[in-house]
Structure formats: structure tokens, C-alpha cells
mmCIF file with all atom_site columns, C-alpha atoms in Angstrom:
data_model
loop_
_atom_site.group_PDB
_atom_site.id
_atom_site.type_symbol
_atom_site.label_atom_id
_atom_site.label_alt_id
_atom_site.label_comp_id
_atom_site.label_asym_id
_atom_site.label_entity_id
_atom_site.label_seq_id
_atom_site.pdbx_PDB_ins_code
_atom_site.Cartn_x
_atom_site.Cartn_y
_atom_site.Cartn_z
_atom_site.occupancy
_atom_site.B_iso_or_equiv
_atom_site.pdbx_formal_charge
_atom_site.auth_seq_id
_atom_site.auth_comp_id
_atom_site.auth_asym_id
_atom_site.auth_atom_id
_atom_site.pdbx_PDB_model_num
ATOM 1  C CA . MET V 1 1  ? 0.000  0.000  0.000   1.00 67.00 ? 12 MET V CA 1
ATOM 2  C CA . GLY V 1 2  ? 2.927  2.352  0.702   1.00 75.00 ? 13 GLY V CA 1
ATOM 3  C CA . PRO V 1 3  ? 4.161  2.652  -2.918  1.00 76.00 ? 14 PRO V CA 1
ATOM 4  C CA . VAL V 1 4  ? 0.637  3.299  -4.169  1.00 80.00 ? 15 VAL V CA 1
ATOM 5  C CA . LEU V 1 5  ? 0.128  6.089  -1.646  1.00 81.00 ? 16 LEU V CA 1
ATOM 6  C CA . PHE V 1 6  ? 3.484  7.616  -2.586  1.00 79.00 ? 17 PHE V CA 1
ATOM 7  C CA . LEU V 1 7  ? 2.517  7.611  -6.282  1.00 76.00 ? 18 LEU V CA 1
ATOM 8  C CA . MET V 1 8  ? -0.770 9.298  -5.433  1.00 80.00 ? 19 MET V CA 1
ATOM 9  C CA . TYR V 1 9  ? 1.114  11.869 -3.358  1.00 81.00 ? 20 TYR V CA 1
ATOM 10 C CA . ILE V 1 10 ? 3.466  12.849 -6.203  1.00 83.00 ? 21 ILE V CA 1
ATOM 11 C CA . ASN V 1 11 ? 0.914  12.455 -8.998  1.00 83.00 ? 22 ASN V CA 1
ATOM 12 C CA . ASN V 1 12 ? 0.607  16.219 -9.600  1.00 87.00 ? 23 ASN V CA 1
ATOM 13 C CA . ILE V 1 13 ? 4.355  16.934 -9.706  1.00 90.00 ? 24 ILE V CA 1
ATOM 14 C CA . ASP V 1 14 ? 4.263  17.445 -13.466 1.00 88.00 ? 25 ASP V CA 1
ATOM 15 C CA . LEU V 1 15 ? 1.407  19.971 -13.596 1.00 91.00 ? 26 LEU V CA 1
ATOM 16 C CA . GLY V 1 16 ? 2.546  23.069 -15.476 1.00 93.00 ? 27 GLY V CA 1
ATOM 17 C CA . ILE V 1 17 ? 5.833  21.496 -16.617 1.00 95.00 ? 28 ILE V CA 1
ATOM 18 C CA . THR V 1 18 ? 6.663  22.269 -20.262 1.00 96.00 ? 29 THR V CA 1
ATOM 19 C CA . ASN V 1 19 ? 9.490  19.744 -20.772 1.00 96.00 ? 30 ASN V CA 1
ATOM 20 C CA . TRP V 1 20 ? 9.228  15.979 -20.409 1.00 95.00 ? 31 TRP V CA 1
ATOM 21 C CA . ILE V 1 21 ? 9.343  14.423 -16.972 1.00 93.00 ? 32 ILE V CA 1
ATOM 22 C CA . LEU V 1 22 ? 9.936  10.812 -15.940 1.00 90.00 ? 33 LEU V CA 1
ATOM 23 C CA . LYS V 1 23 ? 8.921  9.459  -12.545 1.00 84.00 ? 34 LYS V CA 1
ATOM 24 C CA . PHE V 1 24 ? 10.057 6.113  -11.216 1.00 80.00 ? 35 PHE V CA 1
ATOM 25 C CA . ALA V 1 25 ? 9.726  5.282  -7.521  1.00 73.00 ? 36 ALA V CA 1
ATOM 26 C CA . ASP V 1 26 ? 11.576 8.102  -5.744  1.00 76.00 ? 37 ASP V CA 1
ATOM 27 C CA . ASP V 1 27 ? 13.522 9.188  -8.847  1.00 84.00 ? 38 ASP V CA 1
ATOM 28 C CA . THR V 1 28 ? 12.453 12.119 -11.024 1.00 88.00 ? 39 THR V CA 1
ATOM 29 C CA . LYS V 1 29 ? 14.033 13.147 -14.312 1.00 91.00 ? 40 LYS V CA 1
ATOM 30 C CA . ILE V 1 30 ? 13.227 16.210 -16.367 1.00 94.00 ? 41 ILE V CA 1
ATOM 31 C CA . TYR V 1 31 ? 14.562 16.552 -19.867 1.00 93.00 ? 42 TYR V CA 1
ATOM 32 C CA . GLY V 1 32 ? 14.162 18.563 -23.023 1.00 93.00 ? 43 GLY V CA 1
ATOM 33 C CA . LYS V 1 33 ? 15.933 19.731 -26.133 1.00 91.00 ? 44 LYS V CA 1
ATOM 34 C CA . VAL V 1 34 ? 17.940 22.882 -25.384 1.00 91.00 ? 45 VAL V CA 1
ATOM 35 C CA . THR V 1 35 ? 19.056 24.644 -28.530 1.00 89.00 ? 46 THR V CA 1
ATOM 36 C CA . ASP V 1 36 ? 19.112 28.297 -27.492 1.00 90.00 ? 47 ASP V CA 1
ATOM 37 C CA . GLN V 1 37 ? 18.754 30.618 -24.522 1.00 92.00 ? 48 GLN V CA 1
ATOM 38 C CA . ALA V 1 38 ? 14.942 30.548 -24.704 1.00 95.00 ? 49 ALA V CA 1
ATOM 39 C CA . SER V 1 39 ? 14.752 26.746 -24.435 1.00 93.00 ? 50 SER V CA 1
ATOM 40 C CA . ARG V 1 40 ? 17.347 26.867 -21.654 1.00 93.00 ? 51 ARG V CA 1
ATOM 41 C CA . ASP V 1 41 ? 15.173 29.391 -19.791 1.00 95.00 ? 52 ASP V CA 1
ATOM 42 C CA . THR V 1 42 ? 12.120 27.136 -20.232 1.00 96.00 ? 53 THR V CA 1
ATOM 43 C CA . LEU V 1 43 ? 14.002 24.233 -18.654 1.00 95.00 ? 54 LEU V CA 1
ATOM 44 C CA . GLN V 1 44 ? 15.165 26.486 -15.810 1.00 94.00 ? 55 GLN V CA 1
ATOM 45 C CA . GLU V 1 45 ? 11.561 27.610 -15.208 1.00 96.00 ? 56 GLU V CA 1
ATOM 46 C CA . ASP V 1 46 ? 10.481 23.969 -15.037 1.00 96.00 ? 57 ASP V CA 1
ATOM 47 C CA . LEU V 1 47 ? 13.210 23.268 -12.479 1.00 93.00 ? 58 LEU V CA 1
ATOM 48 C CA . MET V 1 48 ? 11.940 26.161 -10.394 1.00 93.00 ? 59 MET V CA 1
ATOM 49 C CA . LYS V 1 49 ? 8.381  24.798 -10.636 1.00 94.00 ? 60 LYS V CA 1
ATOM 50 C CA . LEU V 1 50 ? 9.623  21.417 -9.415  1.00 92.00 ? 61 LEU V CA 1
ATOM 51 C CA . TYR V 1 51 ? 11.479 23.061 -6.560  1.00 91.00 ? 62 TYR V CA 1
ATOM 52 C CA . ASN V 1 52 ? 8.407  25.104 -5.577  1.00 92.00 ? 63 ASN V CA 1
ATOM 53 C CA . TRP V 1 53 ? 6.284  21.942 -5.692  1.00 92.00 ? 64 TRP V CA 1
ATOM 54 C CA . SER V 1 54 ? 8.766  20.189 -3.413  1.00 90.00 ? 65 SER V CA 1
ATOM 55 C CA . GLN V 1 55 ? 8.587  23.056 -0.939  1.00 91.00 ? 66 GLN V CA 1
ATOM 56 C CA . ASP V 1 56 ? 4.766  23.124 -0.989  1.00 92.00 ? 67 ASP V CA 1
ATOM 57 C CA . TRP V 1 57 ? 4.508  19.365 -0.454  1.00 89.00 ? 68 TRP V CA 1
ATOM 58 C CA . GLN V 1 58 ? 7.483  19.154 1.953   1.00 89.00 ? 69 GLN V CA 1
ATOM 59 C CA . MET V 1 59 ? 9.369  16.656 -0.215  1.00 86.00 ? 70 MET V CA 1
ATOM 60 C CA . ASP V 1 60 ? 12.755 18.239 -0.779  1.00 87.00 ? 71 ASP V CA 1
ATOM 61 C CA . PHE V 1 61 ? 14.932 17.160 -3.658  1.00 87.00 ? 72 PHE V CA 1
ATOM 62 C CA . ASN V 1 62 ? 18.455 16.130 -2.735  1.00 88.00 ? 73 ASN V CA 1
ATOM 63 C CA . VAL V 1 63 ? 20.097 18.783 -4.904  1.00 87.00 ? 74 VAL V CA 1
ATOM 64 C CA . ASP V 1 64 ? 23.559 17.406 -4.141  1.00 87.00 ? 75 ASP V CA 1
ATOM 65 C CA . LYS V 1 65 ? 22.589 14.268 -6.087  1.00 88.00 ? 76 LYS V CA 1
ATOM 66 C CA . CYS V 1 66 ? 21.092 16.202 -9.015  1.00 88.00 ? 77 CYS V CA 1
ATOM 67 C CA . LYS V 1 67 ? 23.048 16.047 -12.256 1.00 88.00 ? 78 LYS V CA 1
ATOM 68 C CA . VAL V 1 68 ? 22.888 17.677 -15.683 1.00 89.00 ? 79 VAL V CA 1
ATOM 69 C CA . MET V 1 69 ? 23.659 15.673 -18.804 1.00 88.00 ? 80 MET V CA 1
ATOM 70 C CA . HIS V 1 70 ? 24.523 17.455 -22.053 1.00 87.00 ? 81 HIS V CA 1
ATOM 71 C CA . LEU V 1 71 ? 24.264 15.431 -25.252 1.00 87.00 ? 82 LEU V CA 1
ATOM 72 C CA . GLY V 1 72 ? 25.647 16.425 -28.629 1.00 84.00 ? 83 GLY V CA 1
ATOM 73 C CA . ARG V 1 73 ? 28.680 18.230 -29.934 1.00 83.00 ? 84 ARG V CA 1
ATOM 74 C CA . ASN V 1 74 ? 29.386 21.935 -29.979 1.00 80.00 ? 85 ASN V CA 1
ATOM 75 C CA . LYS V 1 75 ? 26.529 22.628 -27.574 1.00 77.00 ? 86 LYS V CA 1
ATOM 76 C CA . PRO V 1 76 ? 26.874 25.254 -24.872 1.00 80.00 ? 87 PRO V CA 1
ATOM 77 C CA . GLU V 1 77 ? 26.852 23.659 -21.434 1.00 84.00 ? 88 GLU V CA 1
ATOM 78 C CA . TYR V 1 78 ? 24.427 25.850 -19.545 1.00 88.00 ? 89 TYR V CA 1
ATOM 79 C CA . LYS V 1 79 ? 24.286 25.982 -15.770 1.00 88.00 ? 90 LYS V CA 1
ATOM 80 C CA . TYR V 1 80 ? 20.984 25.332 -14.013 1.00 91.00 ? 91 TYR V CA 1
ATOM 81 C CA . LEU V 1 81 ? 19.903 26.545 -10.602 1.00 89.00 ? 92 LEU V CA 1
ATOM 82 C CA . MET V 1 82 ? 17.917 24.579 -8.044  1.00 87.00 ? 93 MET V CA 1
ATOM 83 C CA . ASN V 1 83 ? 17.603 25.542 -4.365  1.00 82.00 ? 94 ASN V CA 1
ATOM 84 C CA . SER V 1 84 ? 20.296 28.232 -4.768  1.00 79.00 ? 95 SER V CA 1
ATOM 85 C CA . LYS V 1 85 ? 22.818 25.650 -6.038  1.00 76.00 ? 96 LYS V CA 1
ATOM 86 C CA . TYR V 1 86 ? 24.133 25.597 -9.582  1.00 72.00 ? 97 TYR V CA 1
ATOM 87 C CA . ARG V 1 87 ? 24.494 22.387 -11.551 1.00 68.00 ? 98 ARG V CA 1
ATOM 88 C CA . LYS V 1 88 ? 26.463 22.117 -14.782 1.00 63.00 ? 99 LYS V CA 1
#
């Protein structure tokens, strides 16, 4: 019963998120195609929405375990902010 209740608890985590989000157990991934500053800003806004959700529902993300993965060549490696900590 515990896992089902947890899934019900986090069911609305993706409301208002523009990019794709994957949820599996206690792991959450957000991803999208970042080609310019505007798409980078959209991803940053989604990260802030996730952080605000975590504060509202008292389920903090462990930002020290958060990672950013850049795929492709000759792509700028933007920094992203979550809970006042930058991730590259």
C-alpha cells in the first residue's frame, strides 16, 4: 500500500511542466531539447516549478545528487539553478 500512496502523493508533480518528466519510484528526471537561450530558460523555469512543488509538499529534492547531462557536440553547457545551487 505504501508505494501506491506515494505515487498518489506525487501524482501532480508534473502539472505546469513544459518539458518531459519521468517518474520512477523516488527518482524524477526532467529533460528537453535545449538549442538556445529561450529553451534553456524554459528548462530552468520547469526546475523552479519542481522546486516550488517540493517546498509546498514538503518533499525536498536532494540537490547534491542532481546532475545535468549534455548530449551532442558543440553545444553550450548551460548551468541550471535549483535551491540556490548551480548544476552544470
